[in-house]
Amino acid sequence: MSEATMQSDQGKKPKKKRENILLNLAFNILIPAMLMTKKAAAIVGWKPELGLTVALAFPVIYGIYDFFARKKVNVISILGFVSILLTGGIGLLKLPAELIAYKEATIPLLIGILIVITASSKKPLVRMFIYNDEIMHVDKVNALLAEKGTKSEFESLMKSCTWILAVSFLVSAILNFCLAKWIIVSPSGTEEFNDELSRMHILSWPVIVIPCMGMTLWAVFKLLNGIRRLTGLEIDDVFAIDLPKEDSPSTK
């Protein structure tokens, strides 16, 4: 099968619906964070327990919506749901507030461990993050790797990217723990506790998400440069996402 035929077959495949990043941010971060503030509680007039319950309902609603919209379940969504339940449980059951710090560190640490453990399996978790058919033309890349006999070199590249991604989650776990320890100081089940949770979620973006996103992008660009070297494909041809291109002059 020629490369042109492979590209043609690839083009005939129906495009999978991609996650809406804006909805993700709104339902998982922004809306819950705003609903948990003391100002929101004062305006609506609800008790801290009710405010926390309503705020935590939004990520659950989004998770259910995303599942039915994309017909896809992944480990990260499940861990996120567990994280929501733990946060709600600590607040509603009025458990020691310091448990939040351990909970915040456990989720990314667990993901990082799973990335390393599954690295040699048939379905390594690292591929879910940076090498999947929603982001890249995986079938096209794999076919060219087999054709050029560079599959073993590609596997070594993936192992290197695996460790970068795992370290990013380790960094996230440490930063999560430190941030929660610094901010969460009030007893759980109080307006102050909810307000601190809100502040922690908002600060997690500049303090945690941006540095860890930088490490993830490093892994992605390392992978893309490796694919270009091992297959001869240009980066534009690797991405499954439609990138804007300059109009070429038409030929008659």
C-alpha positions as protocol buffer text, in pm:
chain_id: "A"
residue {
  index: 1
  type: MET
  ca { x: 0 y: 0 z: 0 }
}
residue {
  index: 2
  type: SER
  ca { x: 142 y: 337 z: -105 }
}
residue {
  index: 3
  type: GLU
  ca { x: 172 y: 636 z: 127 }
}
residue {
  index: 4
  type: ALA
  ca { x: -83 y: 824 z: -84 }
}
residue {
  index: 5
  type: THR
  ca { x: -333 y: 538 z: -41 }
}
residue {
  index: 6
  type: MET
  ca { x: -274 y: 532 z: 333 }
}
residue {
  index: 7
  type: GLN
  ca { x: -336 y: 906 z: 354 }
}
residue {
  index: 8
  type: SER
  ca { x: -650 y: 867 z: 146 }
}
residue {
  index: 9
  type: ASP
  ca { x: -783 y: 591 z: 373 }
}
residue {
  index: 10
  type: GLN
  ca { x: -696 y: 803 z: 674 }
}
residue {
  index: 11
  type: GLY
  ca { x: -898 y: 1090 z: 533 }
}
residue {
  index: 12
  type: LYS
  ca { x: -1207 y: 867 z: 494 }
}
residue {
  index: 13
  type: LYS
  ca { x: -1222 y: 789 z: 865 }
}
residue {
  index: 14
  type: PRO
  ca { x: -1488 y: 986 z: 1050 }
}
residue {
  index: 15
  type: LYS
  ca { x: -1342 y: 1249 z: 1279 }
}
residue {
  index: 16
  type: LYS
  ca { x: -1390 y: 1185 z: 1648 }
}
residue {
  index: 17
  type: LYS
  ca { x: -1551 y: 1457 z: 1853 }
}
residue {
  index: 18
  type: ARG
  ca { x: -1286 y: 1636 z: 2057 }
}
residue {
  index: 19
  type: GLU
  ca { x: -1324 y: 1758 z: 2410 }
}
residue {
  index: 20
  type: ASN
  ca { x: -1441 y: 2117 z: 2453 }
}
residue {
  index: 21
  type: ILE
  ca { x: -1157 y: 2278 z: 2651 }
}
residue {
  index: 22
  type: LEU
  ca { x: -1361 y: 2587 z: 2744 }
}
residue {
  index: 23
  type: LEU
  ca { x: -1642 y: 2373 z: 2891 }
}
residue {
  index: 24
  type: ASN
  ca { x: -1383 y: 2167 z: 3075 }
}
residue {
  index: 25
  type: LEU
  ca { x: -1231 y: 2476 z: 3238 }
}
residue {
  index: 26
  type: ALA
  ca { x: -1570 y: 2631 z: 3317 }
}
residue {
  index: 27
  type: PHE
  ca { x: -1729 y: 2323 z: 3476 }
}
residue {
  index: 28
  type: ASN
  ca { x: -1422 y: 2179 z: 3648 }
}
residue {
  index: 29
  type: ILE
  ca { x: -1245 y: 2496 z: 3768 }
}
residue {
  index: 30
  type: LEU
  ca { x: -1414 y: 2834 z: 3723 }
}
residue {
  index: 31
  type: ILE
  ca { x: -1778 y: 2770 z: 3822 }
}
residue {
  index: 32
  type: PRO
  ca { x: -1699 y: 2548 z: 4126 }
}
residue {
  index: 33
  type: ALA
  ca { x: -1436 y: 2797 z: 4244 }
}
residue {
  index: 34
  type: MET
  ca { x: -1681 y: 3088 z: 4225 }
}
residue {
  index: 35
  type: LEU
  ca { x: -1963 y: 2896 z: 4396 }
}
residue {
  index: 36
  type: MET
  ca { x: -1743 y: 2808 z: 4694 }
}
residue {
  index: 37
  type: THR
  ca { x: -1650 y: 3166 z: 4782 }
}
residue {
  index: 38
  type: LYS
  ca { x: -1796 y: 3337 z: 5090 }
}
residue {
  index: 39
  type: LYS
  ca { x: -1935 y: 3610 z: 4863 }
}
residue {
  index: 40
  type: ALA
  ca { x: -2139 y: 3355 z: 4663 }
}
residue {
  index: 41
  type: ALA
  ca { x: -2268 y: 3197 z: 4984 }
}
residue {
  index: 42
  type: ALA
  ca { x: -2374 y: 3539 z: 5114 }
}
residue {
  index: 43
  type: ILE
  ca { x: -2553 y: 3630 z: 4790 }
}
residue {
  index: 44
  type: VAL
  ca { x: -2742 y: 3300 z: 4758 }
}
residue {
  index: 45
  type: GLY
  ca { x: -2784 y: 3251 z: 5132 }
}
residue {
  index: 46
  type: TRP
  ca { x: -2688 y: 2884 z: 5147 }
}
residue {
  index: 47
  type: LYS
  ca { x: -2497 y: 2698 z: 5416 }
}
residue {
  index: 48
  type: PRO
  ca { x: -2133 y: 2593 z: 5352 }
}
residue {
  index: 49
  type: GLU
  ca { x: -2233 y: 2227 z: 5308 }
}
residue {
  index: 50
  type: LEU
  ca { x: -2489 y: 2314 z: 5039 }
}
residue {
  index: 51
  type: GLY
  ca { x: -2246 y: 2547 z: 4862 }
}
residue {
  index: 52
  type: LEU
  ca { x: -1980 y: 2275 z: 4850 }
}
residue {
  index: 53
  type: THR
  ca { x: -2232 y: 2017 z: 4724 }
}
residue {
  index: 54
  type: VAL
  ca { x: -2355 y: 2244 z: 4443 }
}
residue {
  index: 55
  type: ALA
  ca { x: -1999 y: 2336 z: 4344 }
}
residue {
  index: 56
  type: LEU
  ca { x: -1888 y: 1972 z: 4331 }
}
residue {
  index: 57
  type: ALA
  ca { x: -2193 y: 1880 z: 4121 }
}
residue {
  index: 58
  type: PHE
  ca { x: -2060 y: 2076 z: 3821 }
}
residue {
  index: 59
  type: PRO
  ca { x: -1753 y: 1855 z: 3753 }
}
residue {
  index: 60
  type: VAL
  ca { x: -1977 y: 1548 z: 3788 }
}
residue {
  index: 61
  type: ILE
  ca { x: -2227 y: 1693 z: 3539 }
}
residue {
  index: 62
  type: TYR
  ca { x: -1945 y: 1771 z: 3297 }
}
residue {
  index: 63
  type: GLY
  ca { x: -1799 y: 1420 z: 3332 }
}
residue {
  index: 64
  type: ILE
  ca { x: -2137 y: 1261 z: 3250 }
}
residue {
  index: 65
  type: TYR
  ca { x: -2192 y: 1500 z: 2957 }
}
residue {
  index: 66
  type: ASP
  ca { x: -1843 y: 1436 z: 2815 }
}
residue {
  index: 67
  type: PHE
  ca { x: -1891 y: 1059 z: 2840 }
}
residue {
  index: 68
  type: PHE
  ca { x: -2214 y: 1065 z: 2638 }
}
residue {
  index: 69
  type: ALA
  ca { x: -2081 y: 1327 z: 2394 }
}
residue {
  index: 70
  type: ARG
  ca { x: -1757 y: 1146 z: 2309 }
}
residue {
  index: 71
  type: LYS
  ca { x: -1852 y: 786 z: 2401 }
}
residue {
  index: 72
  type: LYS
  ca { x: -1518 y: 747 z: 2571 }
}
residue {
  index: 73
  type: VAL
  ca { x: -1405 y: 664 z: 2923 }
}
residue {
  index: 74
  type: ASN
  ca { x: -1048 y: 715 z: 3036 }
}
residue {
  index: 75
  type: VAL
  ca { x: -855 y: 656 z: 3355 }
}
residue {
  index: 76
  type: ILE
  ca { x: -799 y: 1028 z: 3413 }
}
residue {
  index: 77
  type: SER
  ca { x: -1173 y: 1101 z: 3414 }
}
residue {
  index: 78
  type: ILE
  ca { x: -1228 y: 826 z: 3672 }
}
residue {
  index: 79
  type: LEU
  ca { x: -947 y: 961 z: 3893 }
}
residue {
  index: 80
  type: GLY
  ca { x: -1093 y: 1309 z: 3860 }
}
residue {
  index: 81
  type: PHE
  ca { x: -1433 y: 1182 z: 3973 }
}
residue {
  index: 82
  type: VAL
  ca { x: -1272 y: 1007 z: 4272 }
}
residue {
  index: 83
  type: SER
  ca { x: -1093 y: 1332 z: 4356 }
}
residue {
  index: 84
  type: ILE
  ca { x: -1426 y: 1518 z: 4357 }
}
residue {
  index: 85
  type: LEU
  ca { x: -1585 y: 1259 z: 4586 }
}
residue {
  index: 86
  type: LEU
  ca { x: -1292 y: 1278 z: 4828 }
}
residue {
  index: 87
  type: THR
  ca { x: -1301 y: 1658 z: 4841 }
}
residue {
  index: 88
  type: GLY
  ca { x: -1676 y: 1655 z: 4898 }
}
residue {
  index: 89
  type: GLY
  ca { x: -1645 y: 1382 z: 5160 }
}
residue {
  index: 90
  type: ILE
  ca { x: -1383 y: 1573 z: 5359 }
}
residue {
  index: 91
  type: GLY
  ca { x: -1595 y: 1890 z: 5355 }
}
residue {
  index: 92
  type: LEU
  ca { x: -1938 y: 1736 z: 5415 }
}
residue {
  index: 93
  type: LEU
  ca { x: -1824 y: 1487 z: 5681 }
}
residue {
  index: 94
  type: LYS
  ca { x: -1612 y: 1758 z: 5846 }
}
residue {
  index: 95
  type: LEU
  ca { x: -1298 y: 1544 z: 5844 }
}
residue {
  index: 96
  type: PRO
  ca { x: -959 y: 1699 z: 5931 }
}
residue {
  index: 97
  type: ALA
  ca { x: -884 y: 1973 z: 5676 }
}
residue {
  index: 98
  type: GLU
  ca { x: -521 y: 1864 z: 5641 }
}
residue {
  index: 99
  type: LEU
  ca { x: -647 y: 1558 z: 5451 }
}
residue {
  index: 100
  type: ILE
  ca { x: -703 y: 1788 z: 5152 }
}
residue {
  index: 101
  type: ALA
  ca { x: -326 y: 1828 z: 5106 }
}
residue {
  index: 102
  type: TYR
  ca { x: -273 y: 1450 z: 5097 }
}
residue {
  index: 103
  type: LYS
  ca { x: -568 y: 1405 z: 4861 }
}
residue {
  index: 104
  type: GLU
  ca { x: -441 y: 1676 z: 4627 }
}
residue {
  index: 105
  type: ALA
  ca { x: -98 y: 1510 z: 4611 }
}
residue {
  index: 106
  type: THR
  ca { x: -225 y: 1153 z: 4577 }
}
residue {
  index: 107
  type: ILE
  ca { x: -414 y: 1191 z: 4247 }
}
residue {
  index: 108
  type: PRO
  ca { x: -125 y: 1326 z: 4030 }
}
residue {
  index: 109
  type: LEU
  ca { x: 122 y: 1096 z: 4208 }
}
residue {
  index: 110
  type: LEU
  ca { x: -99 y: 797 z: 4124 }
}
residue {
  index: 111
  type: ILE
  ca { x: -122 y: 905 z: 3759 }
}
residue {
  index: 112
  type: GLY
  ca { x: 257 y: 941 z: 3740 }
}
residue {
  index: 113
  type: ILE
  ca { x: 305 y: 591 z: 3887 }
}
residue {
  index: 114
  type: LEU
  ca { x: 51 y: 445 z: 3641 }
}
residue {
  index: 115
  type: ILE
  ca { x: 235 y: 610 z: 3350 }
}
residue {
  index: 116
  type: VAL
  ca { x: 559 y: 436 z: 3454 }
}
residue {
  index: 117
  type: ILE
  ca { x: 394 y: 99 z: 3534 }
}
residue {
  index: 118
  type: THR
  ca { x: 205 y: 81 z: 3204 }
}
residue {
  index: 119
  type: ALA
  ca { x: 501 y: 199 z: 2993 }
}
residue {
  index: 120
  type: SER
  ca { x: 584 y: -158 z: 2880 }
}
residue {
  index: 121
  type: SER
  ca { x: 224 y: -275 z: 2846 }
}
residue {
  index: 122
  type: LYS
  ca { x: 15 y: -301 z: 2528 }
}
residue {
  index: 123
  type: LYS
  ca { x: -172 y: 17 z: 2622 }
}
residue {
  index: 124
  type: PRO
  ca { x: 76 y: 254 z: 2787 }
}
residue {
  index: 125
  type: LEU
  ca { x: -94 y: 546 z: 2959 }
}
residue {
  index: 126
  type: VAL
  ca { x: 154 y: 792 z: 2805 }
}
residue {
  index: 127
  type: ARG
  ca { x: -12 y: 736 z: 2465 }
}
residue {
  index: 128
  type: MET
  ca { x: -341 y: 862 z: 2607 }
}
residue {
  index: 129
  type: PHE
  ca { x: -177 y: 1197 z: 2680 }
}
residue {
  index: 130
  type: ILE
  ca { x: 54 y: 1268 z: 2389 }
}
residue {
  index: 131
  type: TYR
  ca { x: 22 y: 995 z: 2123 }
}
residue {
  index: 132
  type: ASN
  ca { x: -339 y: 920 z: 2037 }
}
residue {
  index: 133
  type: ASP
  ca { x: -554 y: 940 z: 1726 }
}
residue {
  index: 134
  type: GLU
  ca { x: -734 y: 1252 z: 1848 }
}
residue {
  index: 135
  type: ILE
  ca { x: -408 y: 1449 z: 1831 }
}
residue {
  index: 136
  type: MET
  ca { x: -193 y: 1268 z: 1576 }
}
residue {
  index: 137
  type: HIS
  ca { x: -232 y: 1042 z: 1270 }
}
residue {
  index: 138
  type: VAL
  ca { x: -118 y: 739 z: 1470 }
}
residue {
  index: 139
  type: ASP
  ca { x: -193 y: 481 z: 1195 }
}
residue {
  index: 140
  type: LYS
  ca { x: 4 y: 679 z: 936 }
}
residue {
  index: 141
  type: VAL
  ca { x: 301 y: 720 z: 1171 }
}
residue {
  index: 142
  type: ASN
  ca { x: 302 y: 352 z: 1272 }
}
residue {
  index: 143
  type: ALA
  ca { x: 286 y: 240 z: 908 }
}
residue {
  index: 144
  type: LEU
  ca { x: 585 y: 456 z: 813 }
}
residue {
  index: 145
  type: LEU
  ca { x: 782 y: 342 z: 1119 }
}
residue {
  index: 146
  type: ALA
  ca { x: 728 y: -21 z: 1011 }
}
residue {
  index: 147
  type: GLU
  ca { x: 815 y: 62 z: 649 }
}
residue {
  index: 148
  type: LYS
  ca { x: 1141 y: 237 z: 744 }
}
residue {
  index: 149
  type: GLY
  ca { x: 1234 y: -14 z: 1016 }
}
residue {
  index: 150
  type: THR
  ca { x: 1257 y: 252 z: 1288 }
}
residue {
  index: 151
  type: LYS
  ca { x: 999 y: 110 z: 1531 }
}
residue {
  index: 152
  type: SER
  ca { x: 1258 y: 16 z: 1796 }
}
residue {
  index: 153
  type: GLU
  ca { x: 1401 y: 369 z: 1789 }
}
residue {
  index: 154
  type: PHE
  ca { x: 1049 y: 504 z: 1827 }
}
residue {
  index: 155
  type: GLU
  ca { x: 989 y: 287 z: 2134 }
}
residue {
  index: 156
  type: SER
  ca { x: 1306 y: 429 z: 2293 }
}
residue {
  index: 157
  type: LEU
  ca { x: 1175 y: 777 z: 2216 }
}
residue {
  index: 158
  type: MET
  ca { x: 842 y: 694 z: 2381 }
}
residue {
  index: 159
  type: LYS
  ca { x: 1021 y: 572 z: 2695 }
}
residue {
  index: 160
  type: SER
  ca { x: 1207 y: 902 z: 2718 }
}
residue {
  index: 161
  type: CYS
  ca { x: 879 y: 1095 z: 2680 }
}
residue {
  index: 162
  type: THR
  ca { x: 720 y: 865 z: 2940 }
}
residue {
  index: 163
  type: TRP
  ca { x: 973 y: 969 z: 3204 }
}
residue {
  index: 164
  type: ILE
  ca { x: 929 y: 1339 z: 3123 }
}
residue {
  index: 165
  type: LEU
  ca { x: 552 y: 1305 z: 3163 }
}
residue {
  index: 166
  type: ALA
  ca { x: 585 y: 1100 z: 3483 }
}
residue {
  index: 167
  type: VAL
  ca { x: 817 y: 1361 z: 3636 }
}
residue {
  index: 168
  type: SER
  ca { x: 566 y: 1635 z: 3546 }
}
residue {
  index: 169
  type: PHE
  ca { x: 302 y: 1457 z: 3755 }
}
residue {
  index: 170
  type: LEU
  ca { x: 550 y: 1410 z: 4041 }
}
residue {
  index: 171
  type: VAL
  ca { x: 616 y: 1786 z: 4033 }
}
residue {
  index: 172
  type: SER
  ca { x: 239 y: 1843 z: 4027 }
}
residue {
  index: 173
  type: ALA
  ca { x: 194 y: 1621 z: 4335 }
}
residue {
  index: 174
  type: ILE
  ca { x: 460 y: 1813 z: 4531 }
}
residue {
  index: 175
  type: LEU
  ca { x: 320 y: 2154 z: 4430 }
}
residue {
  index: 176
  type: ASN
  ca { x: -38 y: 2042 z: 4506 }
}
residue {
  index: 177
  type: PHE
  ca { x: 62 y: 1931 z: 4853 }
}
residue {
  index: 178
  type: CYS
  ca { x: 251 y: 2253 z: 4930 }
}
residue {
  index: 179
  type: LEU
  ca { x: -28 y: 2475 z: 4794 }
}
residue {
  index: 180
  type: ALA
  ca { x: -299 y: 2295 z: 4993 }
}
residue {
  index: 181
  type: LYS
  ca { x: -90 y: 2304 z: 5312 }
}
residue {
  index: 182
  type: TRP
  ca { x: -37 y: 2678 z: 5269 }
}
residue {
  index: 183
  type: ILE
  ca { x: -399 y: 2774 z: 5190 }
}
residue {
  index: 184
  type: ILE
  ca { x: -627 y: 2523 z: 5369 }
}
residue {
  index: 185
  type: VAL
  ca { x: -609 y: 2621 z: 5737 }
}
residue {
  index: 186
  type: SER
  ca { x: -976 y: 2645 z: 5844 }
}
residue {
  index: 187
  type: PRO
  ca { x: -1190 y: 2357 z: 5978 }
}
residue {
  index: 188
  type: SER
  ca { x: -1377 y: 2165 z: 5708 }
}
residue {
  index: 189
  type: GLY
  ca { x: -1748 y: 2232 z: 5670 }
}
residue {
  index: 190
  type: THR
  ca { x: -1712 y: 2607 z: 5727 }
}
residue {
  index: 191
  type: GLU
  ca { x: -1750 y: 2903 z: 5491 }
}
residue {
  index: 192
  type: GLU
  ca { x: -1381 y: 2979 z: 5540 }
}
residue {
  index: 193
  type: PHE
  ca { x: -1290 y: 2622 z: 5436 }
}
residue {
  index: 194
  type: ASN
  ca { x: -1497 y: 2653 z: 5116 }
}
residue {
  index: 195
  type: ASP
  ca { x: -1343 y: 2991 z: 5044 }
}
residue {
  index: 196
  type: GLU
  ca { x: -994 y: 2846 z: 5086 }
}
residue {
  index: 197
  type: LEU
  ca { x: -1080 y: 2555 z: 4855 }
}
residue {
  index: 198
  type: SER
  ca { x: -1194 y: 2808 z: 4596 }
}
residue {
  index: 199
  type: ARG
  ca { x: -872 y: 3007 z: 4630 }
}
residue {
  index: 200
  type: MET
  ca { x: -665 y: 2690 z: 4605 }
}
residue {
  index: 201
  type: HIS
  ca { x: -838 y: 2585 z: 4281 }
}
residue {
  index: 202
  type: ILE
  ca { x: -784 y: 2928 z: 4126 }
}
residue {
  index: 203
  type: LEU
  ca { x: -417 y: 2947 z: 4228 }
}
residue {
  index: 204
  type: SER
  ca { x: -353 y: 2593 z: 4105 }
}
residue {
  index: 205
  type: TRP
  ca { x: -344 y: 2726 z: 3747 }
}
residue {
  index: 206
  type: PRO
  ca { x: -49 y: 2964 z: 3769 }
}
residue {
  index: 207
  type: VAL
  ca { x: 127 y: 2768 z: 4044 }
}
residue {
  index: 208
  type: ILE
  ca { x: 77 y: 2410 z: 3922 }
}
residue {
  index: 209
  type: VAL
  ca { x: -88 y: 2373 z: 3583 }
}
residue {
  index: 210
  type: ILE
  ca { x: 135 y: 2612 z: 3385 }
}
residue {
  index: 211
  type: PRO
  ca { x: 473 y: 2459 z: 3495 }
}
residue {
  index: 212
  type: CYS
  ca { x: 345 y: 2103 z: 3446 }
}
residue {
  index: 213
  type: MET
  ca { x: 193 y: 2197 z: 3110 }
}
residue {
  index: 214
  type: GLY
  ca { x: 534 y: 2325 z: 3008 }
}
residue {
  index: 215
  type: MET
  ca { x: 691 y: 1986 z: 3084 }
}
residue {
  index: 216
  type: THR
  ca { x: 412 y: 1808 z: 2894 }
}
residue {
  index: 217
  type: LEU
  ca { x: 468 y: 2033 z: 2590 }
}
residue {
  index: 218
  type: TRP
  ca { x: 839 y: 1952 z: 2612 }
}
residue {
  index: 219
  type: ALA
  ca { x: 749 y: 1581 z: 2586 }
}
residue {
  index: 220
  type: VAL
  ca { x: 512 y: 1649 z: 2292 }
}
residue {
  index: 221
  type: PHE
  ca { x: 772 y: 1848 z: 2094 }
}
residue {
  index: 222
  type: LYS
  ca { x: 1038 y: 1587 z: 2168 }
}
residue {
  index: 223
  type: LEU
  ca { x: 800 y: 1322 z: 2034 }
}
residue {
  index: 224
  type: LEU
  ca { x: 712 y: 1529 z: 1723 }
}
residue {
  index: 225
  type: ASN
  ca { x: 1077 y: 1595 z: 1639 }
}
residue {
  index: 226
  type: GLY
  ca { x: 1151 y: 1225 z: 1682 }
}
residue {
  index: 227
  type: ILE
  ca { x: 862 y: 1126 z: 1455 }
}
residue {
  index: 228
  type: ARG
  ca { x: 984 y: 1371 z: 1188 }
}
residue {
  index: 229
  type: ARG
  ca { x: 1334 y: 1223 z: 1208 }
}
residue {
  index: 230
  type: LEU
  ca { x: 1219 y: 859 z: 1204 }
}
residue {
  index: 231
  type: THR
  ca { x: 944 y: 883 z: 941 }
}
residue {
  index: 232
  type: GLY
  ca { x: 1027 y: 1184 z: 727 }
}
residue {
  index: 233
  type: LEU
  ca { x: 683 y: 1333 z: 793 }
}
residue {
  index: 234
  type: GLU
  ca { x: 652 y: 1705 z: 851 }
}
residue {
  index: 235
  type: ILE
  ca { x: 487 y: 1813 z: 1177 }
}
residue {
  index: 236
  type: ASP
  ca { x: 177 y: 1942 z: 991 }
}
residue {
  index: 237
  type: ASP
  ca { x: 130 y: 1592 z: 845 }
}
residue {
  index: 238
  type: VAL
  ca { x: 152 y: 1427 z: 1190 }
}
residue {
  index: 239
  type: PHE
  ca { x: -121 y: 1631 z: 1360 }
}
residue {
  index: 240
  type: ALA
  ca { x: -477 y: 1502 z: 1327 }
}
residue {
  index: 241
  type: ILE
  ca { x: -595 y: 1851 z: 1421 }
}
residue {
  index: 242
  type: ASP
  ca { x: -667 y: 2070 z: 1121 }
}
residue {
  index: 243
  type: LEU
  ca { x: -403 y: 2343 z: 1113 }
}
residue {
  index: 244
  type: PRO
  ca { x: -451 y: 2663 z: 913 }
}
residue {
  index: 245
  type: LYS
  ca { x: -260 y: 2658 z: 587 }
}
residue {
  index: 246
  type: GLU
  ca { x: -180 y: 2924 z: 332 }
}
residue {
  index: 247
  type: ASP
  ca { x: -388 y: 2914 z: 16 }
}
residue {
  index: 248
  type: SER
  ca { x: -189 y: 2770 z: -270 }
}
residue {
  index: 249
  type: PRO
  ca { x: -239 y: 2904 z: -622 }
}
residue {
  index: 250
  type: SER
  ca { x: -481 y: 2695 z: -821 }
}
residue {
  index: 251
  type: THR
  ca { x: -357 y: 2513 z: -1126 }
}
residue {
  index: 252
  type: LYS
  ca { x: -557 y: 2457 z: -1441 }
}
